[in-house]
mmCIF file with all atom_site columns, C-alpha atoms in Angstrom:
data_model
loop_
_atom_site.group_PDB
_atom_site.id
_atom_site.type_symbol
_atom_site.label_atom_id
_atom_site.label_alt_id
_atom_site.label_comp_id
_atom_site.label_asym_id
_atom_site.label_entity_id
_atom_site.label_seq_id
_atom_site.pdbx_PDB_ins_code
_atom_site.Cartn_x
_atom_site.Cartn_y
_atom_site.Cartn_z
_atom_site.occupancy
_atom_site.B_iso_or_equiv
_atom_site.pdbx_formal_charge
_atom_site.auth_seq_id
_atom_site.auth_comp_id
_atom_site.auth_asym_id
_atom_site.auth_atom_id
_atom_site.pdbx_PDB_model_num
ATOM 1  C CA . MET A 1 1  ? 24.053 48.396 100.311 1.00 53.00 ? 291 MET A CA 1
ATOM 2  C CA . SER A 1 2  ? 26.482 51.250 99.654  1.00 61.00 ? 292 SER A CA 1
ATOM 3  C CA . LYS A 1 3  ? 26.277 53.334 96.517  1.00 69.00 ? 293 LYS A CA 1
ATOM 4  C CA . GLN A 1 4  ? 29.214 52.901 94.121  1.00 66.00 ? 294 GLN A CA 1
ATOM 5  C CA . SER A 1 5  ? 31.015 56.156 93.322  1.00 72.00 ? 295 SER A CA 1
ATOM 6  C CA . ASP A 1 6  ? 31.581 57.189 89.714  1.00 70.00 ? 296 ASP A CA 1
ATOM 7  C CA . LYS A 1 7  ? 35.360 56.858 90.131  1.00 74.00 ? 297 LYS A CA 1
ATOM 8  C CA . ASP A 1 8  ? 34.904 53.171 91.007  1.00 77.00 ? 298 ASP A CA 1
ATOM 9  C CA . LYS A 1 9  ? 32.873 52.442 87.867  1.00 89.00 ? 299 LYS A CA 1
ATOM 10 C CA . ILE A 1 10 ? 34.476 51.275 84.639  1.00 92.00 ? 300 ILE A CA 1
ATOM 11 C CA . THR A 1 11 ? 33.412 51.243 81.016  1.00 94.00 ? 301 THR A CA 1
ATOM 12 C CA . ALA A 1 12 ? 34.118 47.804 79.555  1.00 95.00 ? 302 ALA A CA 1
ATOM 13 C CA . LEU A 1 13 ? 35.154 47.733 75.895  1.00 95.00 ? 303 LEU A CA 1
ATOM 14 C CA . TYR A 1 14 ? 34.819 44.187 74.545  1.00 92.00 ? 304 TYR A CA 1
ATOM 15 C CA . CYS A 1 15 ? 36.318 42.881 71.294  1.00 89.00 ? 305 CYS A CA 1
ATOM 16 C CA . ARG A 1 16 ? 35.686 39.422 69.903  1.00 83.00 ? 306 ARG A CA 1
ATOM 17 C CA . LEU A 1 17 ? 37.533 37.544 67.178  1.00 77.00 ? 307 LEU A CA 1
ATOM 18 C CA . SER A 1 18 ? 35.625 37.153 63.945  1.00 61.00 ? 308 SER A CA 1
ATOM 19 C CA . ARG A 1 19 ? 35.620 33.636 62.484  1.00 59.00 ? 309 ARG A CA 1
ATOM 20 C CA . ASP A 1 20 ? 36.455 35.288 59.135  1.00 56.00 ? 310 ASP A CA 1
ATOM 21 C CA . ASP A 1 21 ? 39.703 36.683 60.535  1.00 56.00 ? 311 ASP A CA 1
ATOM 22 C CA . GLU A 1 22 ? 41.604 33.998 62.426  1.00 57.00 ? 312 GLU A CA 1
ATOM 23 C CA . ASN A 1 23 ? 45.189 35.259 61.948  1.00 52.00 ? 313 ASN A CA 1
ATOM 24 C CA . GLU A 1 24 ? 47.945 34.319 64.358  1.00 51.00 ? 314 GLU A CA 1
ATOM 25 C CA . GLY A 1 25 ? 48.466 36.868 67.098  1.00 55.00 ? 315 GLY A CA 1
ATOM 26 C CA . VAL A 1 26 ? 46.085 39.768 67.527  1.00 57.00 ? 316 VAL A CA 1
ATOM 27 C CA . SER A 1 27 ? 43.836 39.754 64.491  1.00 61.00 ? 317 SER A CA 1
ATOM 28 C CA . GLY A 1 28 ? 43.033 42.617 62.126  1.00 74.00 ? 318 GLY A CA 1
ATOM 29 C CA . SER A 1 29 ? 39.413 42.355 63.234  1.00 82.00 ? 319 SER A CA 1
ATOM 30 C CA . ILE A 1 30 ? 40.428 42.837 66.864  1.00 86.00 ? 320 ILE A CA 1
ATOM 31 C CA . LYS A 1 31 ? 42.642 45.805 65.964  1.00 87.00 ? 321 LYS A CA 1
ATOM 32 C CA . ASN A 1 32 ? 39.760 47.462 64.073  1.00 89.00 ? 322 ASN A CA 1
ATOM 33 C CA . GLN A 1 33 ? 37.267 46.820 66.860  1.00 91.00 ? 323 GLN A CA 1
ATOM 34 C CA . THR A 1 34 ? 39.707 48.218 69.443  1.00 92.00 ? 324 THR A CA 1
ATOM 35 C CA . GLU A 1 35 ? 40.210 51.436 67.479  1.00 94.00 ? 325 GLU A CA 1
ATOM 36 C CA . ILE A 1 36 ? 36.474 51.901 66.896  1.00 95.00 ? 326 ILE A CA 1
ATOM 37 C CA . LEU A 1 37 ? 35.557 51.265 70.546  1.00 96.00 ? 327 LEU A CA 1
ATOM 38 C CA . GLN A 1 38 ? 38.298 53.504 71.941  1.00 96.00 ? 328 GLN A CA 1
ATOM 39 C CA . GLN A 1 39 ? 37.356 56.317 69.567  1.00 97.00 ? 329 GLN A CA 1
ATOM 40 C CA . TYR A 1 40 ? 33.667 56.000 70.468  1.00 97.00 ? 330 TYR A CA 1
ATOM 41 C CA . ALA A 1 41 ? 34.452 56.008 74.197  1.00 96.00 ? 331 ALA A CA 1
ATOM 42 C CA . ALA A 1 42 ? 36.634 59.110 73.856  1.00 96.00 ? 332 ALA A CA 1
ATOM 43 C CA . GLU A 1 43 ? 34.091 60.983 71.702  1.00 97.00 ? 333 GLU A CA 1
ATOM 44 C CA . ASN A 1 44 ? 31.326 60.227 74.211  1.00 96.00 ? 334 ASN A CA 1
ATOM 45 C CA . SER A 1 45 ? 33.380 61.046 77.327  1.00 93.00 ? 335 SER A CA 1
ATOM 46 C CA . PHE A 1 46 ? 33.322 57.527 78.773  1.00 93.00 ? 336 PHE A CA 1
ATOM 47 C CA . LYS A 1 47 ? 35.722 57.442 81.711  1.00 90.00 ? 337 LYS A CA 1
ATOM 48 C CA . ASN A 1 48 ? 37.873 54.725 83.224  1.00 94.00 ? 338 ASN A CA 1
ATOM 49 C CA . THR A 1 49 ? 37.752 52.375 80.217  1.00 95.00 ? 339 THR A CA 1
ATOM 50 C CA . ARG A 1 50 ? 39.017 48.798 80.300  1.00 95.00 ? 340 ARG A CA 1
ATOM 51 C CA . LEU A 1 51 ? 39.621 46.822 77.132  1.00 93.00 ? 341 LEU A CA 1
ATOM 52 C CA . PHE A 1 52 ? 38.722 43.123 77.091  1.00 90.00 ? 342 PHE A CA 1
ATOM 53 C CA . ILE A 1 53 ? 39.676 40.973 74.107  1.00 86.00 ? 343 ILE A CA 1
ATOM 54 C CA . ASP A 1 54 ? 38.331 37.513 73.248  1.00 79.00 ? 344 ASP A CA 1
ATOM 55 C CA . ASP A 1 55 ? 40.920 36.423 70.665  1.00 69.00 ? 345 ASP A CA 1
ATOM 56 C CA . GLY A 1 56 ? 41.419 32.696 71.057  1.00 66.00 ? 346 GLY A CA 1
ATOM 57 C CA . PHE A 1 57 ? 39.818 32.471 74.495  1.00 57.00 ? 347 PHE A CA 1
ATOM 58 C CA . SER A 1 58 ? 36.392 31.213 75.437  1.00 55.00 ? 348 SER A CA 1
ATOM 59 C CA . GLY A 1 59 ? 33.730 33.703 76.470  1.00 53.00 ? 349 GLY A CA 1
ATOM 60 C CA . THR A 1 60 ? 34.276 32.740 80.100  1.00 58.00 ? 350 THR A CA 1
ATOM 61 C CA . THR A 1 61 ? 38.052 33.119 80.219  1.00 56.00 ? 351 THR A CA 1
ATOM 62 C CA . PHE A 1 62 ? 38.826 36.306 78.294  1.00 51.00 ? 352 PHE A CA 1
ATOM 63 C CA . ALA A 1 63 ? 41.762 38.479 79.338  1.00 57.00 ? 353 ALA A CA 1
ATOM 64 C CA . GLU A 1 64 ? 41.861 42.114 80.408  1.00 59.00 ? 354 GLU A CA 1
ATOM 65 C CA . VAL A 1 65 ? 44.397 43.931 78.266  1.00 59.00 ? 355 VAL A CA 1
ATOM 66 C CA . ARG A 1 66 ? 44.527 47.281 79.958  1.00 57.00 ? 356 ARG A CA 1
#
């Protein structure tokens, strides 16, 4: 088994829709979670981040945003 290099690793940031905030389009809850996660990742020097959002998808079919 080969060792994975740090440049190949990602930090997954995962946002999930709150049942209390089911607006059409990207919800306010998702926007807030995204900002909080991205800020935390930046402040803690997490590299190669990928944002995953579960807003109207099931937990098994979520979409990568970036």
